[in-house]
């Protein structure tokens, strides 16, 4: 057991990533950049409002970095060695759990050394959280990289209220079964008082698995799991969202409006702008989306002098094999399409493999006539919500995969099955050509949804439920 530090933080977030990533350039200059991904986009405004401590890895291997203050909260960096980055992060987290949890759209690999490293690193995160959390603090553990932390942390600090939220899908029993360490992973989560999922199906999968594979005898009733010692863990869905007002205000600022005008001009003032924004990840359905758009151009349904697909993709997990393959595939596909369609002017597909500042993202969203979000499987997909918040006028359209968690909430989007290329092509054309009344009706319903369901409300809802569960069963 670890003694509670009397001056510790009353609220602690524990995530693999910190909100900022440390980069060291070849000349030794140190820089901190916003970390990639939806988890940081969602949680940063929560931390800014609540304060406390954020425990996480700073993105660079073999470096120890001291705590520091950032935007009103304390950043607590956890070091990882190069070997741990390889085995715990790129290996077990992103080449075992990530593909398996996303319907096995890529083949998950199982290696015992990766698992050993995963346990070791989870223990380190739990110990660091135990050191920084004040007496009776709330500790909120995030995502699949840290499945074991809730139970490890409870052993160190039984006085804490522990929540866990999974940002990605939680797989069906048949897939989860394959994992040699399934009992330990489930047991890890059961250390939390409240386990949150993006959609009800994820919570149901977890409860079903708990019944069959918990490491100890448990009773499952409704959303409650009663453990051997009488403690109760609750599993429920809490669909995550964004700082809707923050995005809207940014998009309405004069700077972003000017940037949007410039961007449109740089693209040659096309009549229709299709936009894709993703981490370069094989779950995002980029191959399917680009093929569908390429065929529409090749068949003459879209005229490259009038329409463009602007696709931006943030570099992600670049040393993992599947990600290297994806990068090459997309480079080839885009190059081939652009060499085959259109005249000598601007390309039909404008593709940038880069990360852009938030204001540029807002400018892109505001000029996009059709936002194309086509993951093969996605926990939620915040890009879809950011588009709705930033696209001020009612003339936009959101094409959204049925396999994104967001599809359960954004019912007025143009829903597609990304595996059905012809269906997707038809829907892309419909979204681009529907009359203003239809588009307005759909967009205003989407805007209402995103305005009402904000990140503040999500965090409040989760933390209130955590308080209730801990009070009732603690
Ligand atoms: P994931 O968490 O899997 O990456 P989400 O759609 O939930 O997927 O979140 C992606 C986040 O990354 C969004 O906040 C989006 O704005 C941001 N993002 C995606 N692509 C880029 C890019 N090229 N430059 C900057 N930010 C990006
Ligand atoms: O939301 C999914 C997620 O995997 C987060 O856990 C993660 O922070 C983000 O996407 C980006 O991935 P990574 O941290 O591996 O760069």
mmCIF file of N, CA and C in Angstrom, residues 94-219:
data_model
loop_
_atom_site.group_PDB
_atom_site.id
_atom_site.type_symbol
_atom_site.label_atom_id
_atom_site.label_comp_id
_atom_site.label_asym_id
_atom_site.label_seq_id
_atom_site.Cartn_x
_atom_site.Cartn_y
_atom_site.Cartn_z
ATOM 1 N N UNK A 94 -0.714 -1.547 -29.585
ATOM 2 C CA UNK A 94 -1.115 -1.158 -30.942
ATOM 3 C C UNK A 94 -0.961 -2.216 -32.030
ATOM 4 N N UNK A 95 -0.417 -3.382 -31.668
ATOM 5 C CA UNK A 95 -0.393 -4.456 -32.672
ATOM 6 C C UNK A 95 -1.124 -5.699 -32.139
ATOM 7 N N UNK A 96 -1.552 -5.651 -30.850
ATOM 8 C CA UNK A 96 -2.390 -6.746 -30.313
ATOM 9 C C UNK A 96 -3.799 -6.199 -30.045
ATOM 10 N N UNK A 97 -3.911 -5.313 -29.032
ATOM 11 C CA UNK A 97 -5.256 -4.877 -28.628
ATOM 12 C C UNK A 97 -5.930 -4.000 -29.685
ATOM 13 N N UNK A 98 -5.182 -3.033 -30.238
ATOM 14 C CA UNK A 98 -5.827 -2.100 -31.182
ATOM 15 C C UNK A 98 -6.503 -2.830 -32.351
ATOM 16 N N UNK A 99 -5.787 -3.701 -33.105
ATOM 17 C CA UNK A 99 -6.491 -4.367 -34.212
ATOM 18 C C UNK A 99 -7.609 -5.290 -33.721
ATOM 19 N N UNK A 100 -7.366 -6.005 -32.614
ATOM 20 C CA UNK A 100 -8.398 -6.939 -32.149
ATOM 21 C C UNK A 100 -9.665 -6.202 -31.719
ATOM 22 N N UNK A 101 -9.498 -5.077 -31.043
ATOM 23 C CA UNK A 101 -10.660 -4.324 -30.572
ATOM 24 C C UNK A 101 -11.404 -3.655 -31.740
ATOM 25 N N UNK A 102 -10.711 -3.485 -32.873
ATOM 26 C CA UNK A 102 -11.370 -2.898 -34.048
ATOM 27 C C UNK A 102 -11.736 -4.007 -35.031
ATOM 28 N N UNK A 103 -12.499 -4.991 -34.536
ATOM 29 C CA UNK A 103 -13.033 -6.049 -35.402
ATOM 30 C C UNK A 103 -11.960 -6.886 -36.075
ATOM 31 N N UNK A 104 -10.728 -6.849 -35.598
ATOM 32 C CA UNK A 104 -9.616 -7.563 -36.256
ATOM 33 C C UNK A 104 -9.506 -7.186 -37.725
ATOM 34 N N UNK A 105 -9.668 -5.892 -38.046
ATOM 35 C CA UNK A 105 -9.534 -5.488 -39.456
ATOM 36 C C UNK A 105 -8.078 -5.624 -39.909
ATOM 37 N N UNK A 106 -7.148 -5.695 -38.963
ATOM 38 C CA UNK A 106 -5.783 -6.137 -39.254
ATOM 39 C C UNK A 106 -5.528 -7.293 -38.288
ATOM 40 N N UNK A 107 -4.568 -8.139 -38.612
ATOM 41 C CA UNK A 107 -4.351 -9.355 -37.835
ATOM 42 C C UNK A 107 -3.665 -9.034 -36.506
ATOM 43 N N UNK A 108 -4.280 -9.352 -35.343
ATOM 44 C CA UNK A 108 -3.602 -9.069 -34.069
ATOM 45 C C UNK A 108 -2.479 -10.078 -33.806
ATOM 46 N N UNK A 109 -1.372 -9.583 -33.281
ATOM 47 C CA UNK A 109 -0.244 -10.473 -32.965
ATOM 48 C C UNK A 109 -0.187 -10.686 -31.461
ATOM 49 N N UNK A 110 0.123 -11.895 -31.044
ATOM 50 C CA UNK A 110 0.240 -12.199 -29.611
ATOM 51 C C UNK A 110 1.670 -12.599 -29.289
ATOM 52 N N UNK A 111 2.331 -11.808 -28.441
ATOM 53 C CA UNK A 111 3.710 -12.145 -28.052
ATOM 54 C C UNK A 111 3.839 -12.034 -26.545
ATOM 55 N N UNK A 112 4.427 -13.070 -25.938
ATOM 56 C CA UNK A 112 4.520 -13.086 -24.479
ATOM 57 C C UNK A 112 5.392 -11.964 -23.923
ATOM 58 N N UNK A 113 6.451 -11.585 -24.666
ATOM 59 C CA UNK A 113 7.318 -10.490 -24.164
ATOM 60 C C UNK A 113 6.550 -9.173 -24.157
ATOM 61 N N UNK A 114 5.670 -8.985 -25.156
ATOM 62 C CA UNK A 114 4.866 -7.747 -25.188
ATOM 63 C C UNK A 114 3.968 -7.671 -23.964
ATOM 64 N N UNK A 115 3.391 -8.830 -23.654
ATOM 65 C CA UNK A 115 2.492 -8.875 -22.486
ATOM 66 C C UNK A 115 3.262 -8.568 -21.203
ATOM 67 N N UNK A 116 4.483 -9.124 -21.070
ATOM 68 C CA UNK A 116 5.293 -8.857 -19.873
ATOM 69 C C UNK A 116 5.541 -7.352 -19.750
ATOM 70 N N UNK A 117 5.877 -6.730 -20.877
ATOM 71 C CA UNK A 117 6.178 -5.304 -20.863
ATOM 72 C C UNK A 117 4.917 -4.491 -20.521
ATOM 73 N N UNK A 118 3.778 -4.925 -21.049
ATOM 74 C CA UNK A 118 2.494 -4.241 -20.786
ATOM 75 C C UNK A 118 2.203 -4.236 -19.279
ATOM 76 N N UNK A 119 2.427 -5.379 -18.624
ATOM 77 C CA UNK A 119 2.169 -5.459 -17.174
ATOM 78 C C UNK A 119 3.102 -4.532 -16.396
ATOM 79 N N UNK A 120 4.359 -4.559 -16.811
ATOM 80 C CA UNK A 120 5.377 -3.750 -16.115
ATOM 81 C C UNK A 120 5.059 -2.254 -16.228
ATOM 82 N N UNK A 121 4.698 -1.837 -17.439
ATOM 83 C CA UNK A 121 4.427 -0.404 -17.644
ATOM 84 C C UNK A 121 3.124 0.000 -16.943
ATOM 85 N N UNK A 122 2.120 -0.864 -16.971
ATOM 86 C CA UNK A 122 0.871 -0.552 -16.260
ATOM 87 C C UNK A 122 1.152 -0.374 -14.767
ATOM 88 N N UNK A 123 2.033 -1.216 -14.225
ATOM 89 C CA UNK A 123 2.381 -1.103 -12.802
ATOM 90 C C UNK A 123 3.048 0.255 -12.534
ATOM 91 N N UNK A 124 3.895 0.682 -13.471
ATOM 92 C CA UNK A 124 4.576 1.985 -13.283
ATOM 93 C C UNK A 124 3.561 3.133 -13.284
ATOM 94 N N UNK A 125 2.609 3.083 -14.203
ATOM 95 C CA UNK A 125 1.572 4.135 -14.244
ATOM 96 C C UNK A 125 0.758 4.122 -12.944
ATOM 97 N N UNK A 126 0.424 2.916 -12.473
ATOM 98 C CA UNK A 126 -0.383 2.813 -11.238
ATOM 99 C C UNK A 126 0.400 3.410 -10.070
ATOM 100 N N UNK A 127 1.700 3.109 -9.998
ATOM 101 C CA UNK A 127 2.511 3.623 -8.878
ATOM 102 C C UNK A 127 2.615 5.139 -8.924
ATOM 103 N N UNK A 128 2.777 5.676 -10.131
ATOM 104 C CA UNK A 128 2.893 7.137 -10.258
ATOM 105 C C UNK A 128 1.566 7.801 -9.853
ATOM 106 N N UNK A 129 0.456 7.193 -10.285
ATOM 107 C CA UNK A 129 -0.857 7.760 -9.933
ATOM 108 C C UNK A 129 -1.051 7.706 -8.420
ATOM 109 N N UNK A 130 -0.617 6.592 -7.803
ATOM 110 C CA UNK A 130 -0.760 6.447 -6.343
ATOM 111 C C UNK A 130 0.048 7.518 -5.622
ATOM 112 N N UNK A 131 1.173 7.917 -6.204
ATOM 113 C CA UNK A 131 2.017 8.938 -5.554
ATOM 114 C C UNK A 131 1.437 10.347 -5.659
ATOM 115 N N UNK A 132 0.702 10.625 -6.746
ATOM 116 C CA UNK A 132 0.238 12.012 -6.927
ATOM 117 C C UNK A 132 -1.195 12.251 -6.456
ATOM 118 N N UNK A 133 -1.985 11.199 -6.251
ATOM 119 C CA UNK A 133 -3.396 11.390 -5.858
ATOM 120 C C UNK A 133 -3.505 11.695 -4.368
ATOM 121 N N UNK A 134 -4.296 12.714 -4.037
ATOM 122 C CA UNK A 134 -4.522 13.078 -2.632
ATOM 123 C C UNK A 134 -5.443 12.069 -1.948
ATOM 124 N N UNK A 135 -5.656 12.210 -0.628
ATOM 125 C CA UNK A 135 -6.517 11.265 0.094
ATOM 126 C C UNK A 135 -7.942 11.270 -0.477
ATOM 127 N N UNK A 136 -8.474 10.095 -0.778
ATOM 128 C CA UNK A 136 -9.840 9.961 -1.289
ATOM 129 C C UNK A 136 -10.055 10.589 -2.656
ATOM 130 N N UNK A 137 -8.977 10.823 -3.400
ATOM 131 C CA UNK A 137 -9.081 11.500 -4.702
ATOM 132 C C UNK A 137 -9.848 10.660 -5.724
ATOM 133 N N UNK A 138 -10.274 11.338 -6.795
ATOM 134 C CA UNK A 138 -10.863 10.647 -7.945
ATOM 135 C C UNK A 138 -9.764 10.451 -8.980
ATOM 136 N N UNK A 139 -9.567 9.209 -9.391
ATOM 137 C CA UNK A 139 -8.561 8.930 -10.427
ATOM 138 C C UNK A 139 -9.281 8.330 -11.628
ATOM 139 N N UNK A 140 -9.053 8.955 -12.778
ATOM 140 C CA UNK A 140 -9.769 8.538 -13.984
ATOM 141 C C UNK A 140 -8.753 7.976 -14.976
ATOM 142 N N UNK A 141 -8.784 6.655 -15.140
ATOM 143 C CA UNK A 141 -7.828 5.958 -16.015
ATOM 144 C C UNK A 141 -8.434 5.861 -17.419
ATOM 145 N N UNK A 142 -7.580 6.075 -18.445
ATOM 146 C CA UNK A 142 -8.088 6.160 -19.817
ATOM 147 C C UNK A 142 -7.500 5.086 -20.735
ATOM 148 N N UNK A 143 -8.377 4.418 -21.414
ATOM 149 C CA UNK A 143 -8.063 3.680 -22.638
ATOM 150 C C UNK A 143 -7.282 2.373 -22.504
ATOM 151 N N UNK A 144 -7.225 1.696 -23.654
ATOM 152 C CA UNK A 144 -6.785 0.295 -23.733
ATOM 153 C C UNK A 144 -5.323 0.075 -23.384
ATOM 154 N N UNK A 145 -4.527 1.127 -23.393
ATOM 155 C CA UNK A 145 -3.113 0.936 -23.036
ATOM 156 C C UNK A 145 -2.967 0.661 -21.545
ATOM 157 N N UNK A 146 -4.002 0.979 -20.746
ATOM 158 C CA UNK A 146 -3.864 0.925 -19.288
ATOM 159 C C UNK A 146 -4.944 0.065 -18.612
ATOM 160 N N UNK A 147 -5.292 -1.052 -19.263
ATOM 161 C CA UNK A 147 -6.329 -1.943 -18.740
ATOM 162 C C UNK A 147 -6.083 -2.414 -17.308
ATOM 163 N N UNK A 148 -4.819 -2.604 -16.953
ATOM 164 C CA UNK A 148 -4.513 -3.236 -15.658
ATOM 165 C C UNK A 148 -4.410 -2.228 -14.519
ATOM 166 N N UNK A 149 -4.370 -0.939 -14.880
ATOM 167 C CA UNK A 149 -4.107 0.085 -13.862
ATOM 168 C C UNK A 149 -5.178 0.135 -12.762
ATOM 169 N N UNK A 150 -6.490 0.044 -13.071
ATOM 170 C CA UNK A 150 -7.467 0.167 -11.979
ATOM 171 C C UNK A 150 -7.218 -0.802 -10.827
ATOM 172 N N UNK A 151 -6.988 -2.100 -11.142
ATOM 173 C CA UNK A 151 -6.777 -3.069 -10.056
ATOM 174 C C UNK A 151 -5.438 -2.840 -9.357
ATOM 175 N N UNK A 152 -4.412 -2.528 -10.147
ATOM 176 C CA UNK A 152 -3.088 -2.283 -9.534
ATOM 177 C C UNK A 152 -3.151 -1.077 -8.601
ATOM 178 N N UNK A 153 -3.873 -0.064 -9.037
ATOM 179 C CA UNK A 153 -3.987 1.163 -8.251
ATOM 180 C C UNK A 153 -4.803 0.922 -6.985
ATOM 181 N N UNK A 154 -5.862 0.136 -7.106
ATOM 182 C CA UNK A 154 -6.695 -0.127 -5.917
ATOM 183 C C UNK A 154 -5.890 -0.852 -4.846
ATOM 184 N N UNK A 155 -4.998 -1.753 -5.296
ATOM 185 C CA UNK A 155 -4.172 -2.453 -4.305
ATOM 186 C C UNK A 155 -3.265 -1.472 -3.568
ATOM 187 N N UNK A 156 -2.770 -0.465 -4.305
ATOM 188 C CA UNK A 156 -1.862 0.505 -3.686
ATOM 189 C C UNK A 156 -2.620 1.525 -2.837
ATOM 190 N N UNK A 157 -3.823 1.922 -3.334
ATOM 191 C CA UNK A 157 -4.554 3.018 -2.685
ATOM 192 C C UNK A 157 -6.050 2.699 -2.617
ATOM 193 N N UNK A 158 -6.459 1.876 -1.633
ATOM 194 C CA UNK A 158 -7.890 1.507 -1.550
ATOM 195 C C UNK A 158 -8.807 2.689 -1.234
ATOM 196 N N UNK A 159 -8.230 3.832 -0.845
ATOM 197 C CA UNK A 159 -9.067 4.986 -0.489
ATOM 198 C C UNK A 159 -9.588 5.737 -1.725
ATOM 199 N N UNK A 160 -9.085 5.408 -2.916
ATOM 200 C CA UNK A 160 -9.416 6.224 -4.106
ATOM 201 C C UNK A 160 -10.736 5.833 -4.751
ATOM 202 N N UNK A 161 -11.333 6.824 -5.437
ATOM 203 C CA UNK A 161 -12.468 6.527 -6.325
ATOM 204 C C UNK A 161 -11.840 6.326 -7.692
ATOM 205 N N UNK A 162 -12.075 5.177 -8.314
ATOM 206 C CA UNK A 162 -11.374 4.889 -9.573
ATOM 207 C C UNK A 162 -12.376 4.703 -10.708
ATOM 208 N N UNK A 163 -12.217 5.502 -11.759
ATOM 209 C CA UNK A 163 -13.036 5.351 -12.968
ATOM 210 C C UNK A 163 -12.138 4.914 -14.110
ATOM 211 N N UNK A 164 -12.735 4.262 -15.092
ATOM 212 C CA UNK A 164 -11.981 3.887 -16.298
ATOM 213 C C UNK A 164 -12.866 4.207 -17.491
ATOM 214 N N UNK A 165 -12.265 4.792 -18.536
ATOM 215 C CA UNK A 165 -13.048 4.997 -19.760
ATOM 216 C C UNK A 165 -12.284 4.443 -20.958
ATOM 217 N N UNK A 166 -12.980 3.641 -21.761
ATOM 218 C CA UNK A 166 -12.376 3.068 -22.969
ATOM 219 C C UNK A 166 -12.789 3.913 -24.175
ATOM 220 N N UNK A 167 -11.825 4.517 -24.842
ATOM 221 C CA UNK A 167 -12.138 5.405 -25.965
ATOM 222 C C UNK A 167 -12.401 4.640 -27.260
ATOM 223 N N UNK A 168 -12.004 3.380 -27.296
ATOM 224 C CA UNK A 168 -12.133 2.617 -28.550
ATOM 225 C C UNK A 168 -13.223 1.559 -28.367
ATOM 226 N N UNK A 169 -13.593 0.835 -29.414
ATOM 227 C CA UNK A 169 -14.668 -0.159 -29.234
ATOM 228 C C UNK A 169 -14.222 -1.262 -28.280
ATOM 229 N N UNK A 170 -15.183 -1.862 -27.588
ATOM 230 C CA UNK A 170 -14.867 -3.068 -26.799
ATOM 231 C C UNK A 170 -15.443 -4.248 -27.568
ATOM 232 N N UNK A 171 -14.611 -5.246 -27.901
ATOM 233 C CA UNK A 171 -15.014 -6.249 -28.897
ATOM 234 C C UNK A 171 -16.021 -7.270 -28.385
ATOM 235 N N UNK A 172 -16.661 -7.957 -29.315
ATOM 236 C CA UNK A 172 -17.577 -9.033 -28.923
ATOM 237 C C UNK A 172 -16.807 -10.208 -28.321
ATOM 238 N N UNK A 173 -17.546 -11.019 -27.574
ATOM 239 C CA UNK A 173 -16.967 -12.148 -26.839
ATOM 240 C C UNK A 173 -16.064 -13.000 -27.740
ATOM 241 N N UNK A 174 -16.533 -13.315 -28.953
ATOM 242 C CA UNK A 174 -15.802 -14.227 -29.844
ATOM 243 C C UNK A 174 -14.391 -13.719 -30.117
ATOM 244 N N UNK A 175 -14.224 -12.413 -30.261
ATOM 245 C CA UNK A 175 -12.901 -11.863 -30.551
ATOM 246 C C UNK A 175 -12.056 -11.770 -29.276
ATOM 247 N N UNK A 176 -12.661 -11.283 -28.209
ATOM 248 C CA UNK A 176 -11.911 -11.097 -26.957
ATOM 249 C C UNK A 176 -11.360 -12.434 -26.440
ATOM 250 N N UNK A 177 -12.160 -13.491 -26.678
ATOM 251 C CA UNK A 177 -11.768 -14.856 -26.314
ATOM 252 C C UNK A 177 -10.371 -15.238 -26.749
ATOM 253 N N UNK A 178 -9.952 -14.702 -27.891
ATOM 254 C CA UNK A 178 -8.663 -15.130 -28.461
ATOM 255 C C UNK A 178 -7.482 -14.723 -27.592
ATOM 256 N N UNK A 179 -7.664 -13.686 -26.777
ATOM 257 C CA UNK A 179 -6.497 -13.127 -26.069
ATOM 258 C C UNK A 179 -6.033 -14.091 -24.974
ATOM 259 N N UNK A 180 -4.774 -14.518 -25.027
ATOM 260 C CA UNK A 180 -4.299 -15.459 -23.997
ATOM 261 C C UNK A 180 -4.416 -14.887 -22.578
ATOM 262 N N UNK A 181 -4.421 -13.580 -22.442
ATOM 263 C CA UNK A 181 -4.434 -12.957 -21.108
ATOM 264 C C UNK A 181 -5.788 -12.303 -20.836
ATOM 265 N N UNK A 182 -6.861 -12.880 -21.380
ATOM 266 C CA UNK A 182 -8.201 -12.261 -21.285
ATOM 267 C C UNK A 182 -8.648 -12.090 -19.829
ATOM 268 N N UNK A 183 -8.343 -13.090 -18.981
ATOM 269 C CA UNK A 183 -8.794 -12.986 -17.586
ATOM 270 C C UNK A 183 -8.119 -11.821 -16.877
ATOM 271 N N UNK A 184 -6.821 -11.676 -17.095
ATOM 272 C CA UNK A 184 -6.088 -10.590 -16.437
ATOM 273 C C UNK A 184 -6.588 -9.230 -16.920
ATOM 274 N N UNK A 185 -6.876 -9.130 -18.234
ATOM 275 C CA UNK A 185 -7.344 -7.836 -18.767
ATOM 276 C C UNK A 185 -8.705 -7.475 -18.167
ATOM 277 N N UNK A 186 -9.581 -8.474 -18.067
ATOM 278 C CA UNK A 186 -10.903 -8.206 -17.475
ATOM 279 C C UNK A 186 -10.768 -7.865 -15.999
ATOM 280 N N UNK A 187 -9.934 -8.638 -15.314
ATOM 281 C CA UNK A 187 -9.714 -8.397 -13.880
ATOM 282 C C UNK A 187 -9.160 -7.002 -13.641
ATOM 283 N N UNK A 188 -8.289 -6.541 -14.533
ATOM 284 C CA UNK A 188 -7.706 -5.197 -14.403
ATOM 285 C C UNK A 188 -8.794 -4.135 -14.380
ATOM 286 N N UNK A 189 -9.738 -4.253 -15.288
ATOM 287 C CA UNK A 189 -10.822 -3.262 -15.375
ATOM 288 C C UNK A 189 -11.748 -3.315 -14.161
ATOM 289 N N UNK A 190 -11.910 -4.517 -13.624
ATOM 290 C CA UNK A 190 -12.850 -4.655 -12.492
ATOM 291 C C UNK A 190 -12.362 -3.974 -11.228
ATOM 292 N N UNK A 191 -11.123 -3.507 -11.246
ATOM 293 C CA UNK A 191 -10.640 -2.709 -10.116
ATOM 294 C C UNK A 191 -11.280 -1.332 -10.077
ATOM 295 N N UNK A 192 -11.907 -0.917 -11.179
ATOM 296 C CA UNK A 192 -12.552 0.408 -11.213
ATOM 297 C C UNK A 192 -13.937 0.331 -10.576
ATOM 298 N N UNK A 193 -14.396 1.457 -10.016
ATOM 299 C CA UNK A 193 -15.774 1.528 -9.526
ATOM 300 C C UNK A 193 -16.731 1.652 -10.705
ATOM 301 N N UNK A 194 -16.271 2.397 -11.723
ATOM 302 C CA UNK A 194 -17.119 2.624 -12.899
ATOM 303 C C UNK A 194 -16.272 2.432 -14.152
ATOM 304 N N UNK A 195 -16.765 1.577 -15.072
ATOM 305 C CA UNK A 195 -16.065 1.350 -16.336
ATOM 306 C C UNK A 195 -16.956 1.906 -17.438
ATOM 307 N N UNK A 196 -16.454 2.909 -18.156
ATOM 308 C CA UNK A 196 -17.264 3.575 -19.179
ATOM 309 C C UNK A 196 -16.872 3.137 -20.580
ATOM 310 N N UNK A 197 -17.877 3.028 -21.445
ATOM 311 C CA UNK A 197 -17.666 2.651 -22.846
ATOM 312 C C UNK A 197 -18.337 3.696 -23.732
ATOM 313 N N UNK A 198 -17.950 3.711 -25.006
ATOM 314 C CA UNK A 198 -18.526 4.697 -25.929
ATOM 315 C C UNK A 198 -19.992 4.388 -26.261
ATOM 316 N N UNK A 199 -20.300 3.100 -26.413
ATOM 317 C CA UNK A 199 -21.673 2.733 -26.819
ATOM 318 C C UNK A 199 -22.182 1.597 -25.930
ATOM 319 N N UNK A 200 -23.528 1.444 -25.824
ATOM 320 C CA UNK A 200 -24.062 0.391 -24.948
ATOM 321 C C UNK A 200 -23.552 -1.003 -25.317
ATOM 322 N N UNK A 201 -23.321 -1.267 -26.602
ATOM 323 C CA UNK A 201 -22.839 -2.586 -27.032
ATOM 324 C C UNK A 201 -21.509 -2.929 -26.377
ATOM 325 N N UNK A 202 -20.641 -1.963 -26.187
ATOM 326 C CA UNK A 202 -19.343 -2.195 -25.552
ATOM 327 C C UNK A 202 -19.527 -2.631 -24.106
ATOM 328 N N UNK A 203 -20.430 -1.935 -23.396
ATOM 329 C CA UNK A 203 -20.691 -2.270 -21.989
ATOM 330 C C UNK A 203 -21.293 -3.681 -21.902
ATOM 331 N N UNK A 204 -22.188 -3.996 -22.846
ATOM 332 C CA UNK A 204 -22.807 -5.336 -22.817
ATOM 333 C C UNK A 204 -21.770 -6.425 -23.073
ATOM 334 N N UNK A 205 -20.861 -6.180 -24.037
ATOM 335 C CA UNK A 205 -19.805 -7.166 -24.310
ATOM 336 C C UNK A 205 -18.976 -7.411 -23.049
ATOM 337 N N UNK A 206 -18.659 -6.318 -22.361
ATOM 338 C CA UNK A 206 -17.825 -6.428 -21.155
ATOM 339 C C UNK A 206 -18.554 -7.233 -20.066
ATOM 340 N N UNK A 207 -19.839 -6.935 -19.879
ATOM 341 C CA UNK A 207 -20.596 -7.618 -18.824
ATOM 342 C C UNK A 207 -20.738 -9.117 -19.150
ATOM 343 N N UNK A 208 -20.942 -9.398 -20.434
ATOM 344 C CA UNK A 208 -21.059 -10.801 -20.852
ATOM 345 C C UNK A 208 -19.738 -11.533 -20.580
ATOM 346 N N UNK A 209 -18.637 -10.875 -20.908
ATOM 347 C CA UNK A 209 -17.324 -11.487 -20.695
ATOM 348 C C UNK A 209 -17.022 -11.656 -19.218
ATOM 349 N N UNK A 210 -17.449 -10.656 -18.417
ATOM 350 C CA UNK A 210 -17.186 -10.720 -16.976
ATOM 351 C C UNK A 210 -17.855 -11.968 -16.395
ATOM 352 N N UNK A 211 -19.043 -12.269 -16.881
ATOM 353 C CA UNK A 211 -19.791 -13.426 -16.388
ATOM 354 C C UNK A 211 -18.998 -14.716 -16.641
ATOM 355 N N UNK A 212 -18.329 -14.771 -17.823
ATOM 356 C CA UNK A 212 -17.677 -16.037 -18.208
ATOM 357 C C UNK A 212 -16.209 -16.122 -17.845
ATOM 358 N N UNK A 213 -15.521 -14.985 -17.841
ATOM 359 C CA UNK A 213 -14.057 -15.073 -17.745
ATOM 360 C C UNK A 213 -13.443 -14.239 -16.642
ATOM 361 N N UNK A 214 -14.224 -13.787 -15.688
ATOM 362 C CA UNK A 214 -13.627 -12.990 -14.609
ATOM 363 C C UNK A 214 -12.617 -13.866 -13.868
ATOM 364 N N UNK A 215 -11.527 -13.269 -13.368
ATOM 365 C CA UNK A 215 -10.516 -14.080 -12.688
ATOM 366 C C UNK A 215 -10.988 -14.618 -11.338
ATOM 367 N N UNK A 216 -12.129 -14.131 -10.844
ATOM 368 C CA UNK A 216 -12.671 -14.662 -9.586
ATOM 369 C C UNK A 216 -14.177 -14.853 -9.780
ATOM 370 N N UNK A 217 -14.853 -15.433 -8.783
ATOM 371 C CA UNK A 217 -16.285 -15.633 -8.930
ATOM 372 C C UNK A 217 -16.993 -14.287 -8.751
ATOM 373 N N UNK A 218 -17.795 -13.916 -9.745
ATOM 374 C CA UNK A 218 -18.515 -12.646 -9.651
ATOM 375 C C UNK A 218 -19.995 -12.886 -9.962
ATOM 376 N N UNK A 219 -20.826 -11.932 -9.531
ATOM 377 C CA UNK A 219 -22.239 -11.998 -9.898
ATOM 378 C C UNK A 219 -22.523 -10.777 -10.762
#
